[in-house]
């Protein structure tokens, strides 16, 4: 099938609404668009939108979008050519519901004129003009100075409304000959003489609900014969139209400048008329559509303003809307006109005065300035690395404020705090407040978190700009920020580190703070957290089913580490780590509550583990020159990570960099935990709880006393490790790292040696055979689990299924191979939830331990057991390690102890 460019463009102009509805989507009008339920994902609230102006569709739920061709390729599974042919012929090929002949002319032939590609689209042209004028506004200070003289200074408001300035440079970017100038003249941007209509004006674009420009208003910055300019033709659109949708109460101002004045003072629900007689049908239609209840008409205090306000109030009352005319105070000189802008420029506390005028118009008014309300509710507190500000339940914790020539970058933790719920819900991100895209994305995420309107949160972000620009550290931050220890605390910590039974002491202290059992997991977790101080730290992944206790283990380990060395997040965005301060992660323990919450950041996590450094080159625009500039950001490691997860199968590239700890999910362990929980309610439990603070303080002080010494393993050449898989290359490093971390933890029980190299003295300690013995025992537990092809919960389920099958076969006197069972049989026998059985039985089926005899959607699944036994004791082990006894024999055979390596 051959198709030329003109015909393809014509096909893309097919009636998209008809195409979508022929695909089974029910559309309803919403504003200028059509909306319906997305056919590509399950949803209850319509998020699928068809824009008749652009002839494009987009789903805000799944992110899909495109034109008519794209809709057919995705909906009916057609190729590009098939979709084009279907639209061309209108025969509905490949669709159960034939599509109408959308492009047919008379006689059934395709009769669509070729598009006039030489004529630029008017909406797109106006949008480009708006963008150019706004850029000029940012670069040429004259319009900003004019607005500043009128008390309008908020940079975020200028960007939000894309305020522009026409300084006569638009034509420098347009060819002298061609269709663009003709289109600009047709749109009214250029006069018949080819000059800019808005030359010398601050320009205020008017957008529709799709953020497309439908009109322009210009205000000359130097008064002349004509100060107010509009595009030719009837006035279109409503400036700040979201205010009508947002609030049932509205303020009508006489001009855009008056509306901007009120908006900047916190009265956000304001809309301007186009002069005293400038209430248009667009205004009335918008007010009626969103069922506005009250309107306050605030015009200039002169004869024209008074008459115009009364007339408009009467029009609104005829529509059933409560309308109130506000009276600005009269000027002392009868010849002087008083408008909103001059009122706010001349009276003290103008917002309070305006609120009083609102009450005079309607004593029962509930309209207030957002600024006055927020000033009462705002709580601001400077912190060591930033500040905390709170508006009601919306709390923003700011750290790492970084001001460069192009960026105002900081890390913000947005927290929602309820009055009755002590748990925190928060969103963490690094935001460049000088980037509109960064602000908008952050505001959207926070609006969803808080359950508030996006406009309200955007105002919070604007306040953050003001606070961040005014913030400066009172003194250079102390990166260690560790509290000073008393002599008693230091002696207690040293006694702990020098105890020959250090591991037993650690296990006893875990019991004291409330974590029972899981001896290997507790020791490995503690040693891995300690390894943060080494050049090659150990990272840990805690895996288990929900409610097994993985978060309890993580929290217990973190509680024993110094707070200044620990960073814990619930969620990480994809770019969050890249924009942290350069040394903020060096020798730190980074804990993430759920692997799912860090999935977007998996790439950065893997890189900082392997390369111990993250670098990113970002492009930004220099606000002074307008030129693009590349800046490099670097975040250094090393960093130890501790992440929890409930996933059965994890991303291989990520998981093989971690030591995986699995929680004991046996009945015996559950009984121990229940006993521990009951003990905590007794007097003995109360005593242990009182001891917790002492235990935590001792461990944190001990960790602070650990010096950054090098660790040498003189026995490394004699050690062995299984090499039957490629993964052994990384697991071997984990094994060696475990030995090194154990020795490092025992540094106060080892002589500190030194060697001189290159004029520098390097201090080190040596690994002992006892360190290797401890590491072998722990490696057999944790690395043995890692090398098992089944996750521990799946291995446990397999064992229970085999017990069930053997018991049922003995009862029925049949063979195992002839016995079939269902998931319900498994649930009844194991007492597991349906979700847990589904997750882990799938892995057993994939690894060919079970065979699915039957099973389809809507029917029960029937399985047959293929597993014939092996490894029934369930004890993890790691074959191929050199035992300490064998190591001693080998060393004795060499008749010399290996010399320490310099």
CSV table of N, CA, C and O in Angstrom, one decimal, residues 18-101:
chain,number,residue,atom,x,y,z
A,18,UNK,N,-15.5,9.6,16.4
A,18,UNK,CA,-16.2,8.5,15.8
A,18,UNK,C,-15.3,7.3,15.8
A,18,UNK,O,-15.8,6.2,16.0
A,19,UNK,N,-14.0,7.4,15.6
A,19,UNK,CA,-13.1,6.3,15.6
A,19,UNK,C,-13.1,5.6,16.9
A,19,UNK,O,-13.2,4.4,17.1
A,20,UNK,N,-13.0,6.4,18.0
A,20,UNK,CA,-13.0,5.9,19.4
A,20,UNK,C,-14.3,5.2,19.7
A,20,UNK,O,-14.3,4.1,20.3
A,21,UNK,N,-15.4,5.9,19.4
A,21,UNK,CA,-16.7,5.3,19.8
A,21,UNK,C,-17.0,4.0,19.0
A,21,UNK,O,-17.6,3.1,19.5
A,22,UNK,N,-16.5,3.9,17.8
A,22,UNK,CA,-16.6,2.7,17.0
A,22,UNK,C,-15.8,1.6,17.6
A,22,UNK,O,-16.1,0.4,17.4
A,23,UNK,N,-14.8,1.9,18.5
A,23,UNK,CA,-14.1,0.9,19.2
A,23,UNK,C,-14.7,0.5,20.5
A,23,UNK,O,-14.1,-0.2,21.3
A,24,UNK,N,-15.9,1.0,20.8
A,24,UNK,CA,-16.6,0.5,22.0
A,24,UNK,C,-16.5,1.4,23.2
A,24,UNK,O,-16.9,1.1,24.3
A,25,UNK,N,-15.8,2.6,23.0
A,25,UNK,CA,-15.6,3.6,24.1
A,25,UNK,C,-16.8,4.6,24.1
A,25,UNK,O,-17.1,5.2,23.1
A,26,UNK,N,-17.5,4.6,25.3
A,26,UNK,CA,-18.6,5.6,25.4
A,26,UNK,C,-18.0,6.9,25.9
A,26,UNK,O,-17.4,7.0,26.9
A,27,UNK,N,-18.2,8.0,25.1
A,27,UNK,CA,-17.6,9.3,25.4
A,27,UNK,C,-18.7,10.3,25.8
A,27,UNK,O,-19.8,10.2,25.3
A,28,UNK,N,-18.3,11.1,26.8
A,28,UNK,CA,-19.2,12.2,27.2
A,28,UNK,C,-18.5,13.5,27.2
A,28,UNK,O,-17.3,13.5,27.5
A,29,UNK,N,-19.2,14.5,26.9
A,29,UNK,CA,-18.5,15.8,26.8
A,29,UNK,C,-18.2,16.4,28.2
A,29,UNK,O,-18.9,16.3,29.1
A,30,UNK,N,-16.9,16.9,28.2
A,30,UNK,CA,-16.5,17.5,29.5
A,30,UNK,C,-15.7,18.8,29.0
A,30,UNK,O,-14.6,18.7,28.6
A,31,UNK,N,-16.3,19.9,29.2
A,31,UNK,CA,-15.7,21.2,28.7
A,31,UNK,C,-15.7,21.1,27.1
A,31,UNK,O,-16.7,20.9,26.5
A,32,UNK,N,-14.5,21.4,26.6
A,32,UNK,CA,-14.3,21.3,25.1
A,32,UNK,C,-13.9,19.9,24.7
A,32,UNK,O,-13.7,19.7,23.5
A,33,UNK,N,-13.6,19.0,25.6
A,33,UNK,CA,-13.1,17.7,25.3
A,33,UNK,C,-14.2,16.6,25.5
A,33,UNK,O,-15.3,16.9,26.0
A,34,UNK,N,-13.9,15.4,25.1
A,34,UNK,CA,-14.7,14.2,25.3
A,34,UNK,C,-13.9,13.2,26.2
A,34,UNK,O,-12.8,13.0,25.9
A,35,UNK,N,-14.6,12.7,27.2
A,35,UNK,CA,-13.9,11.8,28.1
A,35,UNK,C,-14.7,10.4,28.2
A,35,UNK,O,-15.9,10.4,28.0
A,36,UNK,N,-14.0,9.4,28.5
A,36,UNK,CA,-14.6,8.1,28.7
A,36,UNK,C,-13.6,7.2,29.5
A,36,UNK,O,-12.5,7.5,29.8
A,37,UNK,N,-14.0,5.9,29.7
A,37,UNK,CA,-13.2,4.9,30.4
A,37,UNK,C,-12.2,4.4,29.4
A,37,UNK,O,-12.5,4.0,28.2
A,38,UNK,N,-10.9,4.3,29.8
A,38,UNK,CA,-9.8,3.9,28.9
A,38,UNK,C,-10.0,2.4,28.6
A,38,UNK,O,-10.2,1.6,29.4
A,39,UNK,N,-9.9,2.1,27.3
A,39,UNK,CA,-10.0,0.7,26.9
A,39,UNK,C,-8.7,-0.1,27.1
A,39,UNK,O,-8.7,-1.3,26.9
A,40,UNK,N,-7.7,0.6,27.5
A,40,UNK,CA,-6.4,-0.1,27.6
A,40,UNK,C,-6.0,-0.5,29.0
A,40,UNK,O,-4.9,-1.1,29.3
A,41,UNK,N,-6.7,0.0,30.0
A,41,UNK,CA,-6.5,-0.5,31.4
A,41,UNK,C,-7.8,-0.3,32.2
A,41,UNK,O,-8.7,0.4,31.8
A,42,UNK,N,-7.9,-1.1,33.3
A,42,UNK,CA,-9.1,-1.1,34.1
A,42,UNK,C,-9.1,0.2,34.9
A,42,UNK,O,-8.2,0.6,35.6
A,43,UNK,N,-10.3,0.9,34.9
A,43,UNK,CA,-10.5,2.1,35.7
A,43,UNK,C,-12.0,2.3,35.9
A,43,UNK,O,-12.8,1.8,35.1
A,44,UNK,N,-12.3,3.0,37.0
A,44,UNK,CA,-13.7,3.3,37.3
A,44,UNK,C,-14.0,4.8,37.0
A,44,UNK,O,-15.1,5.1,36.8
A,45,UNK,N,-13.0,5.6,37.1
A,45,UNK,CA,-13.1,7.1,36.9
A,45,UNK,C,-12.6,7.4,35.5
A,45,UNK,O,-11.4,7.0,35.2
A,46,UNK,N,-13.3,8.0,34.6
A,46,UNK,CA,-12.8,8.2,33.2
A,46,UNK,C,-11.6,9.1,33.2
A,46,UNK,O,-11.5,10.2,33.8
A,47,UNK,N,-10.5,8.6,32.5
A,47,UNK,CA,-9.3,9.4,32.4
A,47,UNK,C,-8.9,9.4,30.9
A,47,UNK,O,-7.9,10.0,30.6
A,48,UNK,N,-9.7,8.8,30.0
A,48,UNK,CA,-9.4,8.8,28.6
A,48,UNK,C,-10.0,10.0,28.0
A,48,UNK,O,-11.2,10.2,28.1
A,49,UNK,N,-9.2,10.9,27.3
A,49,UNK,CA,-9.7,12.2,26.8
A,49,UNK,C,-9.4,12.3,25.3
A,49,UNK,O,-8.3,11.9,24.9
A,50,UNK,N,-10.4,12.8,24.6
A,50,UNK,CA,-10.3,13.1,23.2
A,50,UNK,C,-10.4,14.6,23.0
A,50,UNK,O,-11.4,15.2,23.5
A,51,UNK,N,-9.4,15.2,22.5
A,51,UNK,CA,-9.3,16.6,22.2
A,51,UNK,C,-9.7,16.9,20.8
A,51,UNK,O,-9.0,16.6,19.9
A,52,UNK,N,-10.9,17.5,20.5
A,52,UNK,CA,-11.3,17.7,19.2
A,52,UNK,C,-10.5,18.8,18.4
A,52,UNK,O,-10.5,18.8,17.2
A,53,UNK,N,-9.9,19.6,19.2
A,53,UNK,CA,-9.1,20.7,18.5
A,53,UNK,C,-7.8,20.1,17.9
A,53,UNK,O,-7.5,20.4,16.8
A,54,UNK,N,-7.1,19.3,18.7
A,54,UNK,CA,-5.9,18.7,18.2
A,54,UNK,C,-6.1,17.4,17.5
A,54,UNK,O,-5.2,16.9,16.9
A,55,UNK,N,-7.3,16.9,17.7
A,55,UNK,CA,-7.6,15.5,17.1
A,55,UNK,C,-6.7,14.5,17.6
A,55,UNK,O,-6.2,13.6,16.9
A,56,UNK,N,-6.4,14.6,18.9
A,56,UNK,CA,-5.5,13.6,19.6
A,56,UNK,C,-6.2,13.0,20.8
A,56,UNK,O,-7.1,13.7,21.4
A,57,UNK,N,-5.8,11.8,21.2
A,57,UNK,CA,-6.4,11.2,22.5
A,57,UNK,C,-5.3,11.0,23.4
A,57,UNK,O,-4.1,10.8,23.0
A,58,UNK,N,-5.6,11.0,24.7
A,58,UNK,CA,-4.6,10.8,25.8
A,58,UNK,C,-5.3,10.2,27.0
A,58,UNK,O,-6.4,10.6,27.3
A,59,UNK,N,-4.7,9.2,27.6
A,59,UNK,CA,-5.2,8.6,28.9
A,59,UNK,C,-4.3,9.1,30.0
A,59,UNK,O,-3.1,8.8,30.0
A,60,UNK,N,-4.8,9.8,31.0
A,60,UNK,CA,-4.1,10.3,32.1
A,60,UNK,C,-3.8,9.2,33.2
A,60,UNK,O,-3.1,9.4,34.1
A,61,UNK,N,-4.5,8.0,32.9
A,61,UNK,CA,-4.3,6.9,33.9
A,61,UNK,C,-3.1,6.1,33.5
A,61,UNK,O,-2.2,5.8,34.3
A,62,UNK,N,-3.0,5.6,32.2
A,62,UNK,CA,-1.9,4.7,31.8
A,62,UNK,C,-0.9,5.5,31.0
A,62,UNK,O,0.2,4.9,30.7
A,63,UNK,N,-1.1,6.7,30.6
A,63,UNK,CA,-0.2,7.5,29.9
A,63,UNK,C,-0.1,7.3,28.4
A,63,UNK,O,0.6,7.9,27.7
A,64,UNK,N,-1.0,6.4,27.8
A,64,UNK,CA,-1.0,6.2,26.4
A,64,UNK,C,-1.7,7.4,25.7
A,64,UNK,O,-2.4,8.1,26.3
A,65,UNK,N,-1.4,7.5,24.4
A,65,UNK,CA,-1.9,8.6,23.7
A,65,UNK,C,-1.5,8.5,22.2
A,65,UNK,O,-0.7,7.8,21.8
A,66,UNK,N,-2.1,9.4,21.4
A,66,UNK,CA,-1.8,9.4,20.0
A,66,UNK,C,-3.0,9.9,19.1
A,66,UNK,O,-3.9,10.6,19.6
A,67,UNK,N,-2.9,9.6,17.8
A,67,UNK,CA,-3.9,10.0,16.9
A,67,UNK,C,-4.8,8.8,16.6
A,67,UNK,O,-4.8,7.8,17.2
A,68,UNK,N,-5.7,9.0,15.5
A,68,UNK,CA,-6.6,7.9,15.1
A,68,UNK,C,-5.9,6.6,14.7
A,68,UNK,O,-6.3,5.5,15.1
A,69,UNK,N,-4.8,6.8,14.0
A,69,UNK,CA,-4.0,5.6,13.6
A,69,UNK,C,-3.4,4.9,14.8
A,69,UNK,O,-3.5,3.7,14.9
A,70,UNK,N,-2.9,5.6,15.8
A,70,UNK,CA,-2.4,5.0,17.0
A,70,UNK,C,-3.4,4.3,17.8
A,70,UNK,O,-3.2,3.3,18.4
A,71,UNK,N,-4.6,4.9,17.8
A,71,UNK,CA,-5.7,4.3,18.6
A,71,UNK,C,-6.1,2.9,18.0
A,71,UNK,O,-6.2,1.9,18.7
A,72,UNK,N,-6.2,2.8,16.6
A,72,UNK,CA,-6.5,1.5,16.0
A,72,UNK,C,-5.4,0.5,16.2
A,72,UNK,O,-5.6,-0.7,16.4
A,73,UNK,N,-4.1,0.9,16.1
A,73,UNK,CA,-3.0,0.0,16.2
A,73,UNK,C,-3.0,-0.6,17.6
A,73,UNK,O,-2.7,-1.8,17.8
A,74,UNK,N,-3.4,0.2,18.6
A,74,UNK,CA,-3.3,-0.3,20.0
A,74,UNK,C,-4.6,-1.0,20.4
A,74,UNK,O,-4.6,-2.1,21.0
A,75,UNK,N,-5.8,-0.6,19.9
A,75,UNK,CA,-7.0,-1.2,20.3
A,75,UNK,C,-7.3,-2.5,19.6
A,75,UNK,O,-7.7,-3.5,20.2
A,76,UNK,N,-7.0,-2.5,18.2
A,76,UNK,CA,-7.3,-3.7,17.4
A,76,UNK,C,-6.1,-4.6,17.1
A,76,UNK,O,-6.2,-5.6,16.4
A,77,UNK,N,-4.9,-4.2,17.6
A,77,UNK,CA,-3.7,-4.9,17.4
A,77,UNK,C,-3.3,-4.9,15.9
A,77,UNK,O,-2.7,-5.9,15.4
A,78,UNK,N,-3.6,-3.8,15.2
A,78,UNK,CA,-3.2,-3.7,13.8
A,78,UNK,C,-1.8,-3.1,13.6
A,78,UNK,O,-1.3,-2.4,14.5
A,79,UNK,N,-1.3,-3.4,12.5
A,79,UNK,CA,0.0,-2.7,12.1
A,79,UNK,C,-0.4,-1.3,11.5
A,79,UNK,O,-1.5,-1.0,11.3
A,80,UNK,N,0.7,-0.5,11.3
A,80,UNK,CA,0.4,0.9,10.8
A,80,UNK,C,-0.3,0.9,9.5
A,80,UNK,O,-1.3,1.6,9.3
A,81,UNK,N,0.1,0.1,8.6
A,81,UNK,CA,-0.5,0.1,7.3
A,81,UNK,C,-1.9,-0.4,7.3
A,81,UNK,O,-2.8,0.1,6.6
A,82,UNK,N,-2.2,-1.4,8.2
A,82,UNK,CA,-3.6,-1.9,8.3
A,82,UNK,C,-4.5,-0.9,8.9
A,82,UNK,O,-5.6,-0.7,8.5
A,83,UNK,N,-4.0,-0.1,9.9
A,83,UNK,CA,-4.8,0.9,10.5
A,83,UNK,C,-5.1,2.0,9.5
A,83,UNK,O,-6.2,2.6,9.4
A,84,UNK,N,-4.1,2.4,8.7
A,84,UNK,CA,-4.3,3.4,7.7
A,84,UNK,C,-5.3,3.0,6.7
A,84,UNK,O,-6.2,3.7,6.3
A,85,UNK,N,-5.2,1.7,6.2
A,85,UNK,CA,-6.1,1.2,5.2
A,85,UNK,C,-7.5,1.1,5.8
A,85,UNK,O,-8.5,1.4,5.1
A,86,UNK,N,-7.7,0.8,7.1
A,86,UNK,CA,-9.0,0.8,7.7
A,86,UNK,C,-9.6,2.1,7.8
A,86,UNK,O,-10.8,2.3,7.5
A,87,UNK,N,-8.8,3.2,8.1
A,87,UNK,CA,-9.4,4.5,8.1
A,87,UNK,C,-9.6,5.0,6.7
A,87,UNK,O,-10.6,5.8,6.4
A,88,UNK,N,-8.8,4.6,5.7
A,88,UNK,CA,-9.0,5.1,4.4
A,88,UNK,C,-10.3,4.5,3.8
A,88,UNK,O,-11.1,5.2,3.1
A,89,UNK,N,-10.5,3.2,4.0
A,89,UNK,CA,-11.7,2.5,3.4
A,89,UNK,C,-12.9,2.6,4.2
A,89,UNK,O,-14.1,2.5,3.7
A,90,UNK,N,-12.8,2.7,5.6
A,90,UNK,CA,-13.9,2.7,6.5
A,90,UNK,C,-14.7,1.4,6.5
A,90,UNK,O,-15.8,1.4,6.9
A,91,UNK,N,-14.0,0.3,6.2
A,91,UNK,CA,-14.8,-1.0,6.1
A,91,UNK,C,-14.7,-1.8,7.4
A,91,UNK,O,-15.2,-2.9,7.5
A,92,UNK,N,-13.9,-1.2,8.4
A,92,UNK,CA,-13.9,-1.9,9.7
A,92,UNK,C,-13.1,-3.2,9.7
A,92,UNK,O,-13.4,-4.0,10.5
A,93,UNK,N,-12.1,-3.3,8.8
A,93,UNK,CA,-11.4,-4.6,8.8
A,93,UNK,C,-10.7,-4.8,10.1
A,93,UNK,O,-10.0,-3.9,10.6
A,94,UNK,N,-10.8,-6.0,10.6
A,94,UNK,CA,-10.2,-6.4,11.9
A,94,UNK,C,-10.9,-5.9,13.1
A,94,UNK,O,-10.4,-6.1,14.2
A,95,UNK,N,-12.0,-5.3,13.0
A,95,UNK,CA,-12.7,-4.8,14.2
A,95,UNK,C,-14.1,-5.5,14.2
A,95,UNK,O,-14.8,-5.6,13.2
A,96,UNK,N,-14.5,-6.0,15.4
A,96,UNK,CA,-15.8,-6.6,15.5
A,96,UNK,C,-16.9,-5.6,15.3
A,96,UNK,O,-18.0,-6.0,14.9
A,97,UNK,N,-16.7,-4.3,15.5
A,97,UNK,CA,-17.7,-3.3,15.3
A,97,UNK,C,-17.2,-2.4,14.1
A,97,UNK,O,-16.3,-1.7,14.3
A,98,UNK,N,-17.8,-2.6,12.9
A,98,UNK,CA,-17.3,-1.8,11.8
A,98,UNK,C,-17.3,-0.3,12.0
A,98,UNK,O,-18.2,0.2,12.6
A,99,UNK,N,-16.2,0.3,11.6
A,99,UNK,CA,-16.1,1.7,11.8
A,99,UNK,C,-16.8,2.4,10.6
A,99,UNK,O,-16.8,1.9,9.5
A,100,UNK,N,-17.4,3.6,10.8
A,100,UNK,CA,-18.1,4.3,9.7
A,100,UNK,C,-17.1,4.8,8.7
A,100,UNK,O,-15.9,4.9,9.0
A,101,UNK,N,-17.5,5.1,7.5
A,101,UNK,CA,-16.7,5.6,6.5
A,101,UNK,C,-16.4,7.1,6.9
A,101,UNK,O,-17.1,8.0,6.4
